[in-house]
Coordinates of C-alpha atoms and ligand atoms in Angstrom, one line a residue:
X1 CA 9.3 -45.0 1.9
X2 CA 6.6 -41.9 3.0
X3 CA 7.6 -38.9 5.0
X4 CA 4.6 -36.4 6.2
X5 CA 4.7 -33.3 4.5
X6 CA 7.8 -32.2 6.5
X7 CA 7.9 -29.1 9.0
X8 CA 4.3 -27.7 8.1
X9 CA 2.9 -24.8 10.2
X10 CA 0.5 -26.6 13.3
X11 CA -2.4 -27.5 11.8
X12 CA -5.5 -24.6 12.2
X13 CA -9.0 -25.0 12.0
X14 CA -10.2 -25.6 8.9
X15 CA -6.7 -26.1 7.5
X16 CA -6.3 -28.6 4.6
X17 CA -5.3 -32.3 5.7
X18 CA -1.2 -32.5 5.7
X19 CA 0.1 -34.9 2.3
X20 CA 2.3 -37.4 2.7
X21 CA 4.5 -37.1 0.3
X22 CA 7.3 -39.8 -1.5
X23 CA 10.4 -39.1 0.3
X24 CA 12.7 -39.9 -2.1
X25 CA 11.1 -37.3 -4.4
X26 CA 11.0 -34.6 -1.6
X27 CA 14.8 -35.7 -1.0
X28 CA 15.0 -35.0 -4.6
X29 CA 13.3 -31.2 -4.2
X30 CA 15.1 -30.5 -1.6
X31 CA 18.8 -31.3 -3.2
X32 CA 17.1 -29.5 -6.2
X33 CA 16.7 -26.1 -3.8
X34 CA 19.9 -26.6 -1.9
X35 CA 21.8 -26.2 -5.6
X36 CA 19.5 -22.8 -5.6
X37 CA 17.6 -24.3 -9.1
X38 CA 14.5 -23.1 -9.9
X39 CA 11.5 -25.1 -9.4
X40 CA 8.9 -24.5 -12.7
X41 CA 5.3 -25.0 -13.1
X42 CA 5.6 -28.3 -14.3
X43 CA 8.3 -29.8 -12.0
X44 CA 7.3 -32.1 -8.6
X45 CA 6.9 -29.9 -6.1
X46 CA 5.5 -30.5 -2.3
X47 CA 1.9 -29.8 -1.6
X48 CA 2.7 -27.4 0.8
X49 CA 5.6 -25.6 -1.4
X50 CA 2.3 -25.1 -4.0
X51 CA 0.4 -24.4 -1.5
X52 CA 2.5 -21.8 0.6
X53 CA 3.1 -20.2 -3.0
X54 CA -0.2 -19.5 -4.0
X55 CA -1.4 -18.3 -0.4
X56 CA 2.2 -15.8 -0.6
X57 CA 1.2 -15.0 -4.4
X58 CA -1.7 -14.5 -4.4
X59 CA -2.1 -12.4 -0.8
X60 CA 0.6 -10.0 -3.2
X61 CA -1.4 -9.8 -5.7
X62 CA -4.6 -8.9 -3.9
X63 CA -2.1 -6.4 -2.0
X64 CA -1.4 -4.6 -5.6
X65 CA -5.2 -4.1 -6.4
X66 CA -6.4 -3.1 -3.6
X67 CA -3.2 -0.7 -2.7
X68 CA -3.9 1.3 -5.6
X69 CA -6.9 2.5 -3.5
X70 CA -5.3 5.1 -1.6
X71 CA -3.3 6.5 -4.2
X72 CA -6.2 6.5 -6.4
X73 CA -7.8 8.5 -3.7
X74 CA -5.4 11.5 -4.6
X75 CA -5.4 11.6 -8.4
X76 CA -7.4 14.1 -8.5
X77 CA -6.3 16.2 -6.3
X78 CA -2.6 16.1 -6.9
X79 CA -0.9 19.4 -6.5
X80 CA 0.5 19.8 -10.0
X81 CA -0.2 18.6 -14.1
X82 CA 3.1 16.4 -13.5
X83 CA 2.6 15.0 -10.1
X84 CA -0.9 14.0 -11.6
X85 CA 0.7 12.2 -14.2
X86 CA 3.5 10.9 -12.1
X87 CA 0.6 9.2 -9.7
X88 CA -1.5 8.0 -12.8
X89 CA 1.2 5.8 -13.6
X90 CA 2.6 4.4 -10.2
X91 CA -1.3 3.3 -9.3
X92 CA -1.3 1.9 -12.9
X93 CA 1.8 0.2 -12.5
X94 CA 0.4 -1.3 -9.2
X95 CA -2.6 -2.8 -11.5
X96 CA 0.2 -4.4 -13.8
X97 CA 2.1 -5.7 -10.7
X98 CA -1.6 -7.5 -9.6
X99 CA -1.7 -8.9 -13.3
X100 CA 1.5 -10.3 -13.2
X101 CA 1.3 -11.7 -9.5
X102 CA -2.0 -13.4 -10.6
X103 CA -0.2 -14.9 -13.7
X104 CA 2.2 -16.4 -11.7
X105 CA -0.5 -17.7 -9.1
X106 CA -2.4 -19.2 -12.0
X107 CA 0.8 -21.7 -13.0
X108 CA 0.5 -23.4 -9.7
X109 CA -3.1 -24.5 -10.9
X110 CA -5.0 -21.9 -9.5
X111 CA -7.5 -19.6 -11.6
X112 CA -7.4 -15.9 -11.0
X113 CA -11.0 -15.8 -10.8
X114 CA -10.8 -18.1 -7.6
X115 CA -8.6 -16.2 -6.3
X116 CA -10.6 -12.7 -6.5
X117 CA -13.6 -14.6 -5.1
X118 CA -11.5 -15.7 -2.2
X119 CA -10.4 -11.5 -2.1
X120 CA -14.4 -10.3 -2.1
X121 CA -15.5 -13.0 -0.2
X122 CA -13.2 -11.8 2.8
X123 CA -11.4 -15.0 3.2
X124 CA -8.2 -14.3 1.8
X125 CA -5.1 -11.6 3.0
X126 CA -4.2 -8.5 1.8
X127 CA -1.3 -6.5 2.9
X128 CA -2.4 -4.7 6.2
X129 CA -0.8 -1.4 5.0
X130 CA -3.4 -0.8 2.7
X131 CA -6.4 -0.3 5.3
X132 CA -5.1 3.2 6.7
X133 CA -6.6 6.4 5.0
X134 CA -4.6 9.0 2.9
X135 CA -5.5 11.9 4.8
X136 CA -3.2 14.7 3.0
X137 CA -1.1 15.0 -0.1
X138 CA 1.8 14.1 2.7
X139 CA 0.5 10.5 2.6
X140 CA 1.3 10.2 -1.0
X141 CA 4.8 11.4 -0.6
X142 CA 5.1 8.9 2.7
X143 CA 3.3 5.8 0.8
X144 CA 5.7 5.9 -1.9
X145 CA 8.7 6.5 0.7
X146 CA 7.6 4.1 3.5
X147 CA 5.0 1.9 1.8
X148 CA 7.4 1.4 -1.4
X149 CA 10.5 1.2 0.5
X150 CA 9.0 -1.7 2.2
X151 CA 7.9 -3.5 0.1
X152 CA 11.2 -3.4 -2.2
X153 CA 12.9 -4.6 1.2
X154 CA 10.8 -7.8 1.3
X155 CA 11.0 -7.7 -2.5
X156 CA 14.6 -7.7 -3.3
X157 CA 15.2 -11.0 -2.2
X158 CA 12.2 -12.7 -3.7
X159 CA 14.2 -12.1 -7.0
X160 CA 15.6 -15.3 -5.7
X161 CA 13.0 -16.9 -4.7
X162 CA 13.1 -20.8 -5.9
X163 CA 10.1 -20.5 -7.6
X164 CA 10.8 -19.4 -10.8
X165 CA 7.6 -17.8 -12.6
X166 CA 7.2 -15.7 -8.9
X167 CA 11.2 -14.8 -9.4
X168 CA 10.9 -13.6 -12.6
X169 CA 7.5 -11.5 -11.9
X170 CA 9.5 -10.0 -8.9
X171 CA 12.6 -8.9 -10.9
X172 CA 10.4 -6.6 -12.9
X173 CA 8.2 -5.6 -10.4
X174 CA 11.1 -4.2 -8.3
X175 CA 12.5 -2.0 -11.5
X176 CA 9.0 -0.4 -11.2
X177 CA 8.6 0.1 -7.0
X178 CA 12.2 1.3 -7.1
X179 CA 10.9 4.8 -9.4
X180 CA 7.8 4.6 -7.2
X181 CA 10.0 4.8 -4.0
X182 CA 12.0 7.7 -5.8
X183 CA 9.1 9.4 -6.6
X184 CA 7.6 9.5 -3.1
X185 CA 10.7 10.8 -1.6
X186 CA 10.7 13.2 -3.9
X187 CA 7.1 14.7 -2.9
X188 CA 8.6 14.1 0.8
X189 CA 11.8 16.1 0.2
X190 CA 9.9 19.0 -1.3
X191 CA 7.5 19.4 1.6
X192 CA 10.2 18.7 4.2
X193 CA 11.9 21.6 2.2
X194 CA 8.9 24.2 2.0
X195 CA 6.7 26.1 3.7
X196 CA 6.2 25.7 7.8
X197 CA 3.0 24.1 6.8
X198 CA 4.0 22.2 4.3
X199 CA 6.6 21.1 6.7
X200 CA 4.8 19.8 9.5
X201 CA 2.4 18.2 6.8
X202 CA 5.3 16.1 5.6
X203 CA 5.9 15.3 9.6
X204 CA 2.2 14.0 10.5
X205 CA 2.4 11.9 7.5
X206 CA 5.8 10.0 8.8
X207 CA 3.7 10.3 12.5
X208 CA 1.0 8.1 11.3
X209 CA 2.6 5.6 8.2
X210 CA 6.2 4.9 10.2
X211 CA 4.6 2.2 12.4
X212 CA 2.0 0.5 9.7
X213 CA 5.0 0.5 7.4
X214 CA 6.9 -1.7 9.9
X215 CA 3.8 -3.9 10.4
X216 CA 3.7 -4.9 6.7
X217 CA 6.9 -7.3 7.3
X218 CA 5.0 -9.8 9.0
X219 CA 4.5 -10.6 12.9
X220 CA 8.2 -11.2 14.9
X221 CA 9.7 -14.0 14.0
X222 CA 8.6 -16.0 16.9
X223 CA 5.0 -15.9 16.1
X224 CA 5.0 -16.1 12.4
X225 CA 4.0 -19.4 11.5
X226 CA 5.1 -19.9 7.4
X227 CA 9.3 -18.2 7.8
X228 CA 10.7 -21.4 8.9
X229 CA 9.6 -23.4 6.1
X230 CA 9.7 -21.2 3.1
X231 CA 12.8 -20.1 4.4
X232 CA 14.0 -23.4 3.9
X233 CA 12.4 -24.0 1.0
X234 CA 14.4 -20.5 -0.4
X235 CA 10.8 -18.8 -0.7
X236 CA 11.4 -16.4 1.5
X237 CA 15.7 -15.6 1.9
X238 CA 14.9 -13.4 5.4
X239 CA 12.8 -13.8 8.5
X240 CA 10.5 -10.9 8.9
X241 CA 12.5 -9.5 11.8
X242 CA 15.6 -9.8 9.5
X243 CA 13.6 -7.3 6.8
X244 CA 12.3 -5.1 9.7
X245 CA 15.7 -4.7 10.7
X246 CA 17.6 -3.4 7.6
X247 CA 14.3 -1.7 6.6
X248 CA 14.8 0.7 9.8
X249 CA 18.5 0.6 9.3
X250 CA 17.8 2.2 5.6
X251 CA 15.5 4.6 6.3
X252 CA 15.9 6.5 10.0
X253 CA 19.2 8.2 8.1
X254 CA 16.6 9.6 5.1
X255 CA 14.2 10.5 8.1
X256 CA 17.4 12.8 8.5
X257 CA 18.0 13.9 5.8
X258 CA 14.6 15.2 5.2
X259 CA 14.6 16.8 9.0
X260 CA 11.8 15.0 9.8
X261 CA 11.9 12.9 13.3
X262 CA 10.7 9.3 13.2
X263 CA 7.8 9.1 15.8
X264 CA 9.9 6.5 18.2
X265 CA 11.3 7.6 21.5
X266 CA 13.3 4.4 22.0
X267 CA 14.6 4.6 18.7
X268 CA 19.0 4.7 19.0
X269 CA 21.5 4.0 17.3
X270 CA 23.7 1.2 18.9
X271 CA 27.1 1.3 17.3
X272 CA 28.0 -2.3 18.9
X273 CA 25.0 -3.9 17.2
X274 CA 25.7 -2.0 14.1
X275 CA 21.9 -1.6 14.0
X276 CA 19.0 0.7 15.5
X277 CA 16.9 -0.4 18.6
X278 CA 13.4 0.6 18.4
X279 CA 10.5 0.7 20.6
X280 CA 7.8 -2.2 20.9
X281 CA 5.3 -2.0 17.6
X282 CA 1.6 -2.0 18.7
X283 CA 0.8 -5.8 17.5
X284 CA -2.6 -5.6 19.1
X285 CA -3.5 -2.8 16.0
X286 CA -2.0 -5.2 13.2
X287 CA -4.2 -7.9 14.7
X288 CA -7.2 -5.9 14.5
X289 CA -6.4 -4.4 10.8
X290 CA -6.1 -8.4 10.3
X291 CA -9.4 -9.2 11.3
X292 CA -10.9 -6.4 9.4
X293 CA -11.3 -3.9 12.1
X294 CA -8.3 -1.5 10.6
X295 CA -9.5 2.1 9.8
X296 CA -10.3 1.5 6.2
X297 CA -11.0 -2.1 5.6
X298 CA -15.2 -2.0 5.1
X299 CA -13.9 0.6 2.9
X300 CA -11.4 -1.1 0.5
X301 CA -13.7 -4.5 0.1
X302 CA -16.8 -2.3 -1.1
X303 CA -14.7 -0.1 -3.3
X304 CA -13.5 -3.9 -4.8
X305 CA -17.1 -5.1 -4.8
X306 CA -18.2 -2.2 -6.9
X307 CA -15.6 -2.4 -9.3
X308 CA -15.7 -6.2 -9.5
X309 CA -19.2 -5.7 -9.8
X310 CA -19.1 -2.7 -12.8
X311 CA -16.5 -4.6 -14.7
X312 CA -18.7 -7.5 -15.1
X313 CA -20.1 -6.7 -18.6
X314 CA -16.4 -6.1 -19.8
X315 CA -15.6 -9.5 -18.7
X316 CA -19.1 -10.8 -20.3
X317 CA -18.4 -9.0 -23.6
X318 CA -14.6 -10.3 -23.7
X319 CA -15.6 -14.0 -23.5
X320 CA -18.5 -13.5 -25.9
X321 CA -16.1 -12.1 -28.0
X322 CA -13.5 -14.7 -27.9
X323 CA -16.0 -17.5 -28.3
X324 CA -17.1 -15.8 -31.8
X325 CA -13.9 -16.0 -32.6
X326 CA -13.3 -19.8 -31.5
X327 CA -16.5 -20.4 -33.5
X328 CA -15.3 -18.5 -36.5
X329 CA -12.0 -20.4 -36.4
X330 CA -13.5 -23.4 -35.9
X331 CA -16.3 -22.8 -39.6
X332 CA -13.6 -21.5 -41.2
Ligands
LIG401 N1 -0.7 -7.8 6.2 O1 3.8 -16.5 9.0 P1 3.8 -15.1 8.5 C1 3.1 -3.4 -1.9 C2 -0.3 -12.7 7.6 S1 3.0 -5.0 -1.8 C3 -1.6 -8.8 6.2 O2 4.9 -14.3 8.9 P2 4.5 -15.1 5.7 C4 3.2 -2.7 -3.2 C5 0.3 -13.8 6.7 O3 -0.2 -13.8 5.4 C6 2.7 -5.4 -0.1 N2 -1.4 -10.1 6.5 O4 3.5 -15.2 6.9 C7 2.5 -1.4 -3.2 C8 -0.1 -15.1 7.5 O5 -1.6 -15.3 7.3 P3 -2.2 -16.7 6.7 C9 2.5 -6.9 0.0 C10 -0.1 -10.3 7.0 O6 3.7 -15.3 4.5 C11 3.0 -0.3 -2.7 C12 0.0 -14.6 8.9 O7 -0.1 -13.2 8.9 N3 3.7 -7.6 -0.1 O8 3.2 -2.8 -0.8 C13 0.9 -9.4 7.0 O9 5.6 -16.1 5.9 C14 2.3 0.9 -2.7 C15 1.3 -15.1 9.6 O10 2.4 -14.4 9.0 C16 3.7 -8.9 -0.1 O11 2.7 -9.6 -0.1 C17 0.6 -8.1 6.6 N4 1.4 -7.1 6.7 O12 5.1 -13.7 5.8 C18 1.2 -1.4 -3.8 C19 5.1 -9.5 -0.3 N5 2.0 -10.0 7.5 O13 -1.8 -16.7 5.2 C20 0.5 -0.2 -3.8 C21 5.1 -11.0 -0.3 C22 1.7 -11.3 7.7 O14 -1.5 -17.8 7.4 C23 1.1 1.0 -3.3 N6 4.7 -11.6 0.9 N7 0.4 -11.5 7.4 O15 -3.6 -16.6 6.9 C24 5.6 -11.9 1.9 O16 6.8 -11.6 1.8 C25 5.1 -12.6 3.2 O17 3.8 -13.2 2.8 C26 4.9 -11.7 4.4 C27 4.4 -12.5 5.6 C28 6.3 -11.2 4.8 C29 4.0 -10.5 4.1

């Protein structure tokens, strides 16, 4: 007995034909996730599980490399020897988490260098976050804060995620974002602390990265086409709204803390809820960073270009390299 590819997304243009898959092995896939085991490269998994994965993977993984772009910006210029070094490591832990993201793509049968075409040719996602400029030293402080924060909200849970080899990256991943999140409240909490200047520095950075940061969770839940199924498949554990949610819950009391005022009129506290209300996010700007009309966005693919294209002699020489040695091997 057949089944269609259960619950996919409506179809888009240019989308790739539904499968049909074997019901009784989706039955089985589906007990499998219901008893929360993890599904490895090798097991029978639905073509729309695979492909869901290696769109969510490897969307992260571009997300990584070209998010160390703004950072990178500011190595340089960091105020001190220590917050040099500090910043050197966070954008080149960013470059690990990208390595490890593209690992995990790869053992769903996709090859990394696919998936960077797909990144310079414009066709594939990146996180929209990335495509707004790091005006002061401020935006350091409020990437780390905000941008970090964030994405250990939505990151947390993908610990769990059924798909064992994006699990695993994700556990270590979150060890590292949780120092980088720490580090960039750090920068924030000395500002908030120091001169008027300094002061109102730290403020125009939480002015301009508070409502970006809430934009990287997704659209609401009512327009976002992939929660329902990879919730169901235990991809995803919360709805976007759900991570908006405790992502604002988390961090208007550090807003406090710092003294600083989150740039929200309708933002409240309502103590029956439990939960803040907040005013309506601008979805008409996430669209347009979407479609490549954000601030930065011509920006970050040429810096990518360049880089893809100046590292291509490293990657001519490495494979030169290892086919000597395959040769060499192969005489001996
Ligand atoms: N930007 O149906 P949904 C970081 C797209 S890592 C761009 O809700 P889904 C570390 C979405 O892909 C940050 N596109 O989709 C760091 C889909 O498009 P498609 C990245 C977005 O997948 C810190 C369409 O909209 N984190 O920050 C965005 O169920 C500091 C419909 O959306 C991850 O990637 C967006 N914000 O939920 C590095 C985490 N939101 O593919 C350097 C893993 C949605 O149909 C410095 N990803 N879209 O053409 C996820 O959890 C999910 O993919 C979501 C989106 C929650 C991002």
């Amino acid at each position: 007995m057949y089944t269609q590819g259960l619950a996919e997304p409506p179809a888009r243009a240019g989308a790739p034909e539904p499968v049909v898959e074997d019901a009784e092995q989706l039955r089985r896939f589906e007990a499998r996730i219901d008893a929360e085991e993890k599904i490895e490269p090798k097991d029978w998994m639905p073509a729309a599980y695979r492909r869901t994965l290696i769109r969510q993977i490897s969307q992260h993984a571009h997300s990584e490399i070209v998010g160390m772009l703004p950072e990178g910006n500011w190595i340089g210029r960091a105020p001190s020897l220590q917050r040099k070094l500090i910043l050197i490591a966070k954008v080149q832990d960013e470059g690990g988490h990208g390595a490890y993201l593209y690992s995990a793509a790869e053992t769903l049968g996709v090859s990394r260098a696919e998936l960077i075409d797909q990144l310079l040719a414009g066709t594939a996602k990146y996180s929209s976050i990335f495509n707004y400029p790091t005006r002061s030293w401020a935006d350091i402080g409020a990437i780390g804060w905000l941008v970090d924060g964030a994405a250990i909200m939505n990151q947390i849970p993908l610990c769990r995620c059924s798909y064992g080899p994006y699990a695993r990256a994700m556990t270590r991943v979150c060890k590292e974002e949780s120092f980088h999140q720490r580090q960039g409240y750090d920068i924030m909490l000395k500002l908030a602390n120091g001169t008027p200047a300094q002061k109102r520095m730290a403020q125009d950075a939480l002015d301009r990265w508070w409502w970006p940061s809430l934009m990287m969770f997704g659209p609401p839940d009512t327009d976002s086409q992939h929660t329902a199924l990879s919730v169901r498949w235990k991809i995803k554990r919360f709805t976007n709204d759900e991570l908006r949610q405790k992502f604002i819950d988390f961090t208007v009391p550090q807003a406090r803390y710092l003294g600083l005022e989150v740039p929200d009129p309708e933002l409240r506290w309502d103590e029956q809820g439990r939960c803040h209300r907040f005013g309506e996010i601008d979805w008409s700007e996430f669209h347009a960073v979407l479609k490549g009309d954000g601030p930065c966005n011509r920006e970050r693919m040429l810096a990518r270009r360049d880089a893809h294209e100046a590292g291509r002699w490293v990657r001519e020489a490495a494979l030169a390299h290892a086919a000597k040695h395959r040769r060499a091997a192969a005489m001996a």
